Coordinates of C-alpha atoms and ligand atoms in Angstrom, one line a residue:
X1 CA 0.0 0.0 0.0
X2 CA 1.5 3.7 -0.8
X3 CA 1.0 6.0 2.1
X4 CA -1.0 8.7 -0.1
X5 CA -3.8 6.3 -1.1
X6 CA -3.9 3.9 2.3
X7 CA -4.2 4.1 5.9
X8 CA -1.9 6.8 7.9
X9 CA -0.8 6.3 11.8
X10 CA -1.5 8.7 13.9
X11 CA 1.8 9.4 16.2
X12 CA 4.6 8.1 17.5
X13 CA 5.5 8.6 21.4
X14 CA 9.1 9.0 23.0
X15 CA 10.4 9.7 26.2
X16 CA 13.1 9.6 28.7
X17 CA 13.8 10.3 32.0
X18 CA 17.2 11.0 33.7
X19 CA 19.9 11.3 31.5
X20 CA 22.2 14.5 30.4
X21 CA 20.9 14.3 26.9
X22 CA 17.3 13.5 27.1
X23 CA 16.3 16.1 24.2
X24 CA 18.9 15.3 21.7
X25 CA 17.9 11.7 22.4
X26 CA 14.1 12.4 21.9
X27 CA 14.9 14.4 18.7
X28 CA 17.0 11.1 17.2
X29 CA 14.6 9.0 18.6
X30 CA 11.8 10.4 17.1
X31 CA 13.5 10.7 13.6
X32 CA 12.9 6.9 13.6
X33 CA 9.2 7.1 14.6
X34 CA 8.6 9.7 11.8
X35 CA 6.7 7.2 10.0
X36 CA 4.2 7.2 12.4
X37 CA 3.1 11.0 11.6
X38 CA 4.5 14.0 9.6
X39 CA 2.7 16.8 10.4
X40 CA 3.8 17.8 13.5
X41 CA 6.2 17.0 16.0
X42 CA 7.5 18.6 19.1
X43 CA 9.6 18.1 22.6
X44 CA 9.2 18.9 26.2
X45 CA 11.4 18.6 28.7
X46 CA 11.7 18.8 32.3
X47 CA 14.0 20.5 34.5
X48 CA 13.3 18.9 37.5
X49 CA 11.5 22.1 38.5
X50 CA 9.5 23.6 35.3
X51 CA 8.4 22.4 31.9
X52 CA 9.9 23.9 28.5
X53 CA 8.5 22.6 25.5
X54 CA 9.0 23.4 21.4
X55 CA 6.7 22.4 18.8
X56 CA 6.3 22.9 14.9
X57 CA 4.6 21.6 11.9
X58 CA 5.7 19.7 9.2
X59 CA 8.8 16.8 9.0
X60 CA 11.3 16.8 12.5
X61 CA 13.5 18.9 10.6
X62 CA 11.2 21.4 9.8
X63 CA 9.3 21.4 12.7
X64 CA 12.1 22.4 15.6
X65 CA 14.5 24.2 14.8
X66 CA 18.2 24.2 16.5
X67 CA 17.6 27.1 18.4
X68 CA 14.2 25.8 20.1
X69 CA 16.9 22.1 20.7
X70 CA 19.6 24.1 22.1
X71 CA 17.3 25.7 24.6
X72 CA 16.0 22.3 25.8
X73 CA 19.2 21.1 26.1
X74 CA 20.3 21.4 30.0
X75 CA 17.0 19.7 30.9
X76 CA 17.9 15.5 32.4
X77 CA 13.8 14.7 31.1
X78 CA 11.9 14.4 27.6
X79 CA 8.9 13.4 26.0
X80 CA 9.0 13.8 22.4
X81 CA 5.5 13.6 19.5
X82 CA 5.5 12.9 15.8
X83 CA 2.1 13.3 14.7
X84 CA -0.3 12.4 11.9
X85 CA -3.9 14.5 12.5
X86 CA -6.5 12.2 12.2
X87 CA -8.8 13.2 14.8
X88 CA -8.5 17.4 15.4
X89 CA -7.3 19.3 12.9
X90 CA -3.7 20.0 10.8
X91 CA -2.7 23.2 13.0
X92 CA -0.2 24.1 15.0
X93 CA -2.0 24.1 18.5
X94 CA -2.8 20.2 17.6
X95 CA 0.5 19.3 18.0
X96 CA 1.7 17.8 20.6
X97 CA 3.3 16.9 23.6
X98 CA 0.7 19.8 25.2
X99 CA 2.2 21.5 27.6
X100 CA -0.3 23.1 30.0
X101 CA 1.0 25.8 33.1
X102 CA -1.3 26.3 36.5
X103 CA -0.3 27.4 39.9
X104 CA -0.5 23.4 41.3
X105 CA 2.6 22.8 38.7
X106 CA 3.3 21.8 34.7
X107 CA 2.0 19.7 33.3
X108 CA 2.5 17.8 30.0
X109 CA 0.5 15.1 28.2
X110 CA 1.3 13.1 24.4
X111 CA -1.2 10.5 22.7
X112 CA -1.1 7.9 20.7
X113 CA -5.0 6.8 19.8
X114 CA -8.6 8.0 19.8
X115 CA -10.7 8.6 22.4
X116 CA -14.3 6.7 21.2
X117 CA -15.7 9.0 24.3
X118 CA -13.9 11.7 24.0
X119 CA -16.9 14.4 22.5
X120 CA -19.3 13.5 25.1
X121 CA -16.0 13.8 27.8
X122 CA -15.5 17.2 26.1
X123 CA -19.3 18.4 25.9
X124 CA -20.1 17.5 29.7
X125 CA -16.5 18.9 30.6
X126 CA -17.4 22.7 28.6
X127 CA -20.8 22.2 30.2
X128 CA -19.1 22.6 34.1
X129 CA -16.6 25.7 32.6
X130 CA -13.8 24.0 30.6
X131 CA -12.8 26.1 27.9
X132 CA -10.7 23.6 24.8
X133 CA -7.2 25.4 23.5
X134 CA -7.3 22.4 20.6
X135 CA -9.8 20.5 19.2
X136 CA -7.4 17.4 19.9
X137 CA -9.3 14.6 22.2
X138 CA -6.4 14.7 23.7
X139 CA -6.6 17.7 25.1
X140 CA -9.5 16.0 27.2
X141 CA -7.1 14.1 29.2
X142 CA -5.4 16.8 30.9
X143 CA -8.8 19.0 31.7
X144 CA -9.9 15.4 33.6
X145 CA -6.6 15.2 35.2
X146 CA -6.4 18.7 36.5
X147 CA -10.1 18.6 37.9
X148 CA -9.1 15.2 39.5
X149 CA -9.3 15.7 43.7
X150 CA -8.6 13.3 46.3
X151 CA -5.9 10.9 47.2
X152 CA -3.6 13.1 48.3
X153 CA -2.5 16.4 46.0
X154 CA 1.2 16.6 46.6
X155 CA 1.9 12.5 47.1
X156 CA 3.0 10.6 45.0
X157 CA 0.9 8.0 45.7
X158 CA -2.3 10.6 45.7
X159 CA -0.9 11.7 42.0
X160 CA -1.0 7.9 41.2
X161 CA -4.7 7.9 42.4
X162 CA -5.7 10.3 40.3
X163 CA -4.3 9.2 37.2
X164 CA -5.9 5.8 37.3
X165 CA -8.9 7.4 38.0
X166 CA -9.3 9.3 35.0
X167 CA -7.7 6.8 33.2
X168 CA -10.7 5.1 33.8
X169 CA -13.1 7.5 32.8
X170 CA -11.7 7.4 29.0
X171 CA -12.8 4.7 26.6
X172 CA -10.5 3.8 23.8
X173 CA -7.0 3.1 21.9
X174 CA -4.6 5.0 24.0
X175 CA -1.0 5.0 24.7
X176 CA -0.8 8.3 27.0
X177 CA 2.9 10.2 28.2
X178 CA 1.7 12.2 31.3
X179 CA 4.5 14.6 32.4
X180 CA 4.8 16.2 35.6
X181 CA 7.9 18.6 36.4
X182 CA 9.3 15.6 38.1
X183 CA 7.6 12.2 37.0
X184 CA 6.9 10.7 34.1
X185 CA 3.9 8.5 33.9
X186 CA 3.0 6.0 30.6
X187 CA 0.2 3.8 30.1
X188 CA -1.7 1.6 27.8
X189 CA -5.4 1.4 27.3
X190 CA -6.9 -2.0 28.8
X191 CA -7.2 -3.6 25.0
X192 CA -3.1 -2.5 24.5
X193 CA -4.4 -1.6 20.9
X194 CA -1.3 0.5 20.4
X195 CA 1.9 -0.2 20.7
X196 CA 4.4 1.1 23.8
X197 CA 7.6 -0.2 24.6
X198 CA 9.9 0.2 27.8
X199 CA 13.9 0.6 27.0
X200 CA 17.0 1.6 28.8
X201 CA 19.4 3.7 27.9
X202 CA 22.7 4.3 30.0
X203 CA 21.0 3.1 33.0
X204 CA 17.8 6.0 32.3
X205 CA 14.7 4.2 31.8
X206 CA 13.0 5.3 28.2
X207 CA 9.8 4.2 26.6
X208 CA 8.9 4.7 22.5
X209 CA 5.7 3.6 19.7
X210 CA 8.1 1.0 18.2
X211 CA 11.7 -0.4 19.4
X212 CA 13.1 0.9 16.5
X213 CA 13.6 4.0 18.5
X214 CA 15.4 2.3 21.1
X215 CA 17.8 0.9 18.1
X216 CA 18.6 4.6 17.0
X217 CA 19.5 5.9 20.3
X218 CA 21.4 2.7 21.0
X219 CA 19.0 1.5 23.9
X220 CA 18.4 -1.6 25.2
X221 CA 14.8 -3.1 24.7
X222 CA 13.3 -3.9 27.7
X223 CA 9.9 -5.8 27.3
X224 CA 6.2 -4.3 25.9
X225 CA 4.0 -2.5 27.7
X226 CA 0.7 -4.2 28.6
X227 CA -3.1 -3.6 28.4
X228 CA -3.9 -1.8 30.9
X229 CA -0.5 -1.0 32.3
X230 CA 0.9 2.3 33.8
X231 CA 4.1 2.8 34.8
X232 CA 5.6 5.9 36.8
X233 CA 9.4 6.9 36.2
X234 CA 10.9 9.8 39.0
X235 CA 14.3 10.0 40.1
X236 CA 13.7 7.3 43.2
X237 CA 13.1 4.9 39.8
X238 CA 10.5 3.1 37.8
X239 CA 6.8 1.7 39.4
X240 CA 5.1 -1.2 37.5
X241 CA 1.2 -1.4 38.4
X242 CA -2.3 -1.1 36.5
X243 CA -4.4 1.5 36.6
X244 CA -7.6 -1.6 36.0
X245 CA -7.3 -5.6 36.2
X246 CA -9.6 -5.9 33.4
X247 CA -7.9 -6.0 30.2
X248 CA -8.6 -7.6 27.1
X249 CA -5.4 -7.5 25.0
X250 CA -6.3 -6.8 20.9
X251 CA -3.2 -5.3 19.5
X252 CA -3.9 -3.7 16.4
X253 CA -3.1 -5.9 13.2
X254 CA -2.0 -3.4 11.2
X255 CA 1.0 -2.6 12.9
X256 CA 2.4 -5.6 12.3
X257 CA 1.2 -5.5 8.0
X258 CA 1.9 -1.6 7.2
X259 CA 2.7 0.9 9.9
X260 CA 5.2 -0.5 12.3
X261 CA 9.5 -0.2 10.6
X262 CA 10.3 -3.6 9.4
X263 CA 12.6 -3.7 12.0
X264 CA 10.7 -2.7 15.2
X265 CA 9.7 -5.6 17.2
X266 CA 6.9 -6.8 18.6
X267 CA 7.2 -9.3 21.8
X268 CA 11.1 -10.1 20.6
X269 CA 10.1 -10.7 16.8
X270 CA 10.6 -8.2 13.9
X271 CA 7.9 -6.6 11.9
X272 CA 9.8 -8.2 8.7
X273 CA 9.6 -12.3 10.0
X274 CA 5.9 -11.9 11.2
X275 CA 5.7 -10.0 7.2
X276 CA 7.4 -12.9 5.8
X277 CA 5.5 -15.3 7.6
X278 CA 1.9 -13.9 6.4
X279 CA 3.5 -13.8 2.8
X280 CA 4.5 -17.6 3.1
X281 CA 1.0 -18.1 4.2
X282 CA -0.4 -16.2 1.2
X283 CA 1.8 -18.2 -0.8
X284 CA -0.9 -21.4 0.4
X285 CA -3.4 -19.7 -1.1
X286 CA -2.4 -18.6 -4.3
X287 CA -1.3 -22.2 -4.7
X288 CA -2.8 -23.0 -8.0
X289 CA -1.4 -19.3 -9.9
X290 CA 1.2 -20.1 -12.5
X291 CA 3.8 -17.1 -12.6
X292 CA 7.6 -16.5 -13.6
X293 CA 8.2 -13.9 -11.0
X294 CA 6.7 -12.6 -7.7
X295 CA 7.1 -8.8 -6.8
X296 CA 6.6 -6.8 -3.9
X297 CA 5.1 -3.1 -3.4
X298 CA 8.2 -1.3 -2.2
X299 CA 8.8 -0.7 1.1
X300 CA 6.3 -2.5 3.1
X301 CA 5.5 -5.0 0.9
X302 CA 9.1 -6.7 0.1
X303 CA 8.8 -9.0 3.5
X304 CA 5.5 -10.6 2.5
X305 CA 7.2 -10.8 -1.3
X306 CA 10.0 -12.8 0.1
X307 CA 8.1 -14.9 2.2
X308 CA 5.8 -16.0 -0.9
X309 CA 8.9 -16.4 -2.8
X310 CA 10.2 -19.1 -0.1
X311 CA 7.4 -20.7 0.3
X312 CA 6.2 -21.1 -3.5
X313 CA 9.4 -21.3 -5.0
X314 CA 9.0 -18.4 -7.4
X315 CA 12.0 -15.9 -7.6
X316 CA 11.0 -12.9 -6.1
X317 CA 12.0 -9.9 -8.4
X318 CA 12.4 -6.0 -8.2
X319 CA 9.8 -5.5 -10.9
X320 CA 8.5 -1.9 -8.9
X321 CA 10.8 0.5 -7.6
X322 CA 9.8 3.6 -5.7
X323 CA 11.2 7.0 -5.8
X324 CA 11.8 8.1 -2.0
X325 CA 12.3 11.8 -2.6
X326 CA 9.0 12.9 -3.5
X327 CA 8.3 15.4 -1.3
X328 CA 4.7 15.7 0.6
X329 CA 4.1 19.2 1.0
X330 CA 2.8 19.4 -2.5
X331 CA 0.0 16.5 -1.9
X332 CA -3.6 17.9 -1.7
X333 CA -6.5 15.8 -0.7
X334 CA -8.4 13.9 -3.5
X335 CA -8.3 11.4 -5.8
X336 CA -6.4 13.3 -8.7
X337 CA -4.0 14.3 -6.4
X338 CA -3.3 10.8 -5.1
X339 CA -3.4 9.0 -8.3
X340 CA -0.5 11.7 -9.1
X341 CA 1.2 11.0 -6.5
X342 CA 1.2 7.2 -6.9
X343 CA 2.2 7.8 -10.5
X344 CA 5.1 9.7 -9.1
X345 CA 6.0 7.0 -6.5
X346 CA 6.1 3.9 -8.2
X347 CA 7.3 2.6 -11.4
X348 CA 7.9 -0.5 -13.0
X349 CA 11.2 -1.9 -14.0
X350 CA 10.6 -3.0 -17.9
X351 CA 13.0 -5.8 -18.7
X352 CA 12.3 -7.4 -15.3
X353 CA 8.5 -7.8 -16.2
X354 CA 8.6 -7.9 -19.8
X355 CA 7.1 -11.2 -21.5
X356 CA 6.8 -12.5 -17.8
X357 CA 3.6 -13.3 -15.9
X358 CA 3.9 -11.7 -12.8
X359 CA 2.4 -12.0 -8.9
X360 CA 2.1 -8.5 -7.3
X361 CA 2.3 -8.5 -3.2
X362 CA 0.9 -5.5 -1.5
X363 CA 0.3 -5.9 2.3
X364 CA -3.6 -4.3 1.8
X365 CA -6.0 -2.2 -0.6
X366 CA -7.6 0.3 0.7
X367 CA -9.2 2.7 -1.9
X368 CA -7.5 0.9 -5.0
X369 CA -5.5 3.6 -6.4
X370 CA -2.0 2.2 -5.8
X371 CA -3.2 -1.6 -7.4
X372 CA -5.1 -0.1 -10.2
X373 CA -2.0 1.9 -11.1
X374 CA 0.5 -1.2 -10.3
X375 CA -1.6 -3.4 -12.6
X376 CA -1.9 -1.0 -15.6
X377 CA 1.9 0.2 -15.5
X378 CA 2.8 -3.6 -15.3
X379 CA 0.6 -4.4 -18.1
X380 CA 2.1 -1.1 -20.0
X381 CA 6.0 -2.6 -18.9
X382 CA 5.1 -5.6 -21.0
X383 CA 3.9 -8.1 -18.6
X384 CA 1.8 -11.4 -19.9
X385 CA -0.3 -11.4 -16.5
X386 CA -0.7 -10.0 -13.4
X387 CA -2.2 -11.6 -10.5
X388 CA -2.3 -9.5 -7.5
X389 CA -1.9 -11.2 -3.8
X390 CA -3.1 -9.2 -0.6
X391 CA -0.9 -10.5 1.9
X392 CA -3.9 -9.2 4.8
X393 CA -7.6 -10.5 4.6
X394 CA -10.0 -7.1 2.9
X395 CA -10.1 -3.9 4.3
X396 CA -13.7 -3.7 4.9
X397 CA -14.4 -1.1 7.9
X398 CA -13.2 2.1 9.0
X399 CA -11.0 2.3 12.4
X400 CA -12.2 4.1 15.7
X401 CA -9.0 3.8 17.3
X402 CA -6.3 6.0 15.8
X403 CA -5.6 5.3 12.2
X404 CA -6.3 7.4 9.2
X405 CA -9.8 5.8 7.6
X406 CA -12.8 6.9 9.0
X407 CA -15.6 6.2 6.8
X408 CA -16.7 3.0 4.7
X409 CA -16.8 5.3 1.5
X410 CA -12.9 5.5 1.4
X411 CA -12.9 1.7 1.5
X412 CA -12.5 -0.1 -1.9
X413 CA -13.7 -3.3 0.0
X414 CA -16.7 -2.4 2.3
X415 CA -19.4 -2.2 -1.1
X416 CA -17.1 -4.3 -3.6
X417 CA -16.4 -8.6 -3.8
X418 CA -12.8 -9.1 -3.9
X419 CA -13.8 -10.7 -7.8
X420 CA -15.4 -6.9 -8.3
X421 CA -12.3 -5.7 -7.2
X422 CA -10.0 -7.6 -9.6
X423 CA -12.2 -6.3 -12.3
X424 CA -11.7 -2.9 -11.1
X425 CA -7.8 -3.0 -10.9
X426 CA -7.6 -5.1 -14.1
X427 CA -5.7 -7.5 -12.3
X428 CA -6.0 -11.2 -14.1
X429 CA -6.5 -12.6 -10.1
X430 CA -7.0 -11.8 -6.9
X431 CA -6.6 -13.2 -3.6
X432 CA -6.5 -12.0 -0.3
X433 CA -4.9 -13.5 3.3
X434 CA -7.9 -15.5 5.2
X435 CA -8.8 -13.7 8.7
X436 CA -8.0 -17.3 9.8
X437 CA -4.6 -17.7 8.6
X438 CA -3.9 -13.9 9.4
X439 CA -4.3 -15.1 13.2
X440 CA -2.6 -18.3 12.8
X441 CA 0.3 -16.3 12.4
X442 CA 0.2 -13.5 14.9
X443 CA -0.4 -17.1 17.5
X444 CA 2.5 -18.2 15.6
X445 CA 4.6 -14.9 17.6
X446 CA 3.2 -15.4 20.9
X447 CA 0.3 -12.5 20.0
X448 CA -2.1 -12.4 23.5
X449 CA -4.6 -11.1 20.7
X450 CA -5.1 -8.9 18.0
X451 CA -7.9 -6.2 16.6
X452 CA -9.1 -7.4 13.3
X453 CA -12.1 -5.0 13.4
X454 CA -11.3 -3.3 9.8
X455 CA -11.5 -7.0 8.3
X456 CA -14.1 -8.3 10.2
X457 CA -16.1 -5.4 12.0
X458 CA -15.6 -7.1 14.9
X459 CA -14.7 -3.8 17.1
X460 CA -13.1 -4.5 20.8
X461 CA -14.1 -1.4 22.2
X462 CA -17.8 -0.1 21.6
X463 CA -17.7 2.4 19.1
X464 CA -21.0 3.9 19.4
X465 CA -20.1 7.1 20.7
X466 CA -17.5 8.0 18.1
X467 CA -19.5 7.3 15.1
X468 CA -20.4 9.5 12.5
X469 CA -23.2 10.4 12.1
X470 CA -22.9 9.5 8.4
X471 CA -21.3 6.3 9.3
X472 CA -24.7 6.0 11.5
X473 CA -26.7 6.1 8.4
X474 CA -25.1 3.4 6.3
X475 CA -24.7 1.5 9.5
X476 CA -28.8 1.5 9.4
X477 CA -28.7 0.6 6.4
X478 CA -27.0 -2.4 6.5
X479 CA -23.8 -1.0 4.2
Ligands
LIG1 S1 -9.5 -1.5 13.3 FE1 -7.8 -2.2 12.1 S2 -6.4 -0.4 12.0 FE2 -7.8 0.0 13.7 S3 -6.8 -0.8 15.5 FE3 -8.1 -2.5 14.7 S4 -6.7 -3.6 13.4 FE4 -5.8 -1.7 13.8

């Protein structure tokens, strides 16, 4: 799947706490989890004493510039935000970490996820006073945390307290970085639908979206966070506990086929074997598909490509290559503008496909765009066939928890068969990954349990508050 015509993360978290580099740390760090959201990024760090914080929009390197590091710089503490806007808008007082100042003390708060309660949290909380900088649901967090009372203001066990009490009051996919001037809590919503990972680095305890963040700072991986976990770093040193008992573990499936680096891991495996593994599996179900080469869609798709190629005995090929400079400020919402913007991505390599019948592995399709342009350039390069293999069952619902597709009209799959899909791409077959042998995998990895919901509409955590109310309608009406 290409990025402009599929499914976009939402953000990628970092931080660390107690070491003499914490921002330039979070700023490398964060380069790695830039995949998880370009629009926005920013840092705050803690001096043991205040919060400072710097934010901008756009790519890391446009966002902060070396002024704004330099004057986080003496500070021991960090949490650091790349973002993707998916729920509140593109601007700049969306992007987080949000860094809010009162006379109790600072206060800074980053999110990975969607609140499904987070409107009716927000109307009842404007209804007692609360007046929203941001139209982030994040932003809802930190109004419940400040009106919090009880268990003790100043302790640490009475902050604890009051954390897992609102935690509670929030429904949904979160991974949350709550900041204080001289604690850092994390925590993961009681389904774990997101990912959160503990590291170490030079003794300092740091967390991050994906480990691949620990691999550029040169931490040590530690262990994933669990559903329903919260753990609070201070300078005395790091509590494990859960803010609830009742969890229900569903990671989110696509992490593992599209968003997560092929070389972040999940519970000690890479993103790539778990890849290679559903394209080996694929590979059983395009058993009876004659073909002189297999091909992947570059980048995500080259795992599942090799997998198939093991598995059927088929030489996998570079039939696609994909130009990695074109630049994203130019892309403008719309289907003209993504279909340029595929055509600018991707193109075939001729005397690789010519003559040949060919098997095209793309890890999803969400709208189409990318396969029906993959298929006709192919076809254009000179190929005999091409069969296109899914290497993920089809993308049939929208998600509530974080990613980038909110409505069933973007989806190719919710109102097509998979055969009226081939017809639409022009592809000469097509076959997706069973839900069955999707899971068979993920077991495979020691998975305690995945989301499927956008195959199967089988959603973990009630949705009925965040629905459109367009989504209502074809809901109704059985769409
Ligand atoms: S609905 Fe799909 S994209 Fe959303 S969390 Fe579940 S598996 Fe992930």
């Amino acid at each position: 799947m290409d990025e402009f015509d599929g499914l976009k993360e939402e953000c990628g978290l970092f931080g660390i706490w107690g070491h003499p580099e914490a921002s330039e740390l979070t700023y490398i760090a964060m380069h790695s989890l830039q995949h998880r959201g370009q629009q926005g990024a920013g840092i705050v760090s803690s001096s043991g004493d205040y919060l400072f914080g710097a934010r901008g929009m756009g790519l890391l390197t446009e966002a902060l510039s070396k002024e704004q590091l330099d004057s986080l710089k003496p500070f021991p503490h960090a949490i650091g935000h790349t973002r993707y806007a998916s729920s509140g808008g593109s601007e700049l007082s969306n992007v987080q970490p949000f860094l809010f100042k009162s006379h109790k003390g600072d206060l800074a708060l980053a999110h990975n996820g969607n609140l499904v309660n987070a409107m009716n949290l927000r109307r009842a909380l404007e209804d007692q006073g609360a007046i929203f900088q941001t139209t982030s649901d994040s932003e809802v967090l930190a109004h419940l945390l400040r009106r919090e009372r009880g268990g003790g203001e100043e302790s640490f066990e009475g902050r604890k307290k009051r954390i897992k009490k609102v935690l509670k009051q929030v429904k949904g996919a979160f991974a949350f970085m709550i900041m204080h001037q001289d604690s850092l809590t994390v925590a993961l919503d009681d389904h774990g639908v997101r990912p959160l990972m503990l590291g170490k680095k030079d003794g300092s305890y740091c967390v991050a979206s994906e480990t691949c963040a620990f691999t550029a700072i040169g931490a040590e991986y530690i262990r994933d966070i669990e559903a329903g976990e919260m753990i609070t770093i201070t300078d005395e040193g790091i509590d494990f506990d859960h803010y609830t008992d009742t969890t229900s573990p569903h990671m989110c499936s696509m992490e593992y086929i599209y968003f997560a680096r092929a070389d972040s891991e999940f519970r000690r495996t890479s993103t790539y074997r778990i890849r290679k593994e559903l394209g080996r599996s694929l590979a059983e179900e395009m058993q009876g598909i004659d073909a002189d080469i297999v091909i992947g869609v570059p980048d995500s798709s080259l795992a599942a490509a090799h997998g198939f190629s093991e598995a059927s005995g088929i030489k996998q090929e570079q039939g696609l290559l994909k130009n990695r400079y074109v630049g994203r400020t130019f892309i403008t919402p719309g289907q003209e503008a993504r279909e340029r913007a595929v055509r600018m991505k991707l193109s075939p390599v001729r005397d690789i496909v010519e003559g040949r019948r060919v098997i095209v592995i793309d890890d999803s399709i969400v709208r189409g765009t990318t396969s029906r342009f993959i298929v006709k350039a192919l076809k254009k390069a000179g190929a005999k066939e091409v069969h296109m293999g899914v290497s993920s069952p089809p993308l049939k619902n929208p998600c509530y928890y974080g990613i980038d597709v909110s409505t069933h009209a973007e989806i190719i799959a919710s109102t097509k068969s998979p055969e009226e899909i081939r017809d639409e791409i022009g592809a000469d077959s097509l076959t997706y990954l069973s839900v069955d042998k999707m899971h068979d995998v993920y077991h495979s990895f020691g998975s305690k349990g995945q989301c499927d919901a956008c195959f199967t509409g089988n959603y973990p955590i009630d949705i009925e508050e965040a629905i459109l109310p367009q989504e209502k309608d074809l809901k109704q009406k059985g769409v």
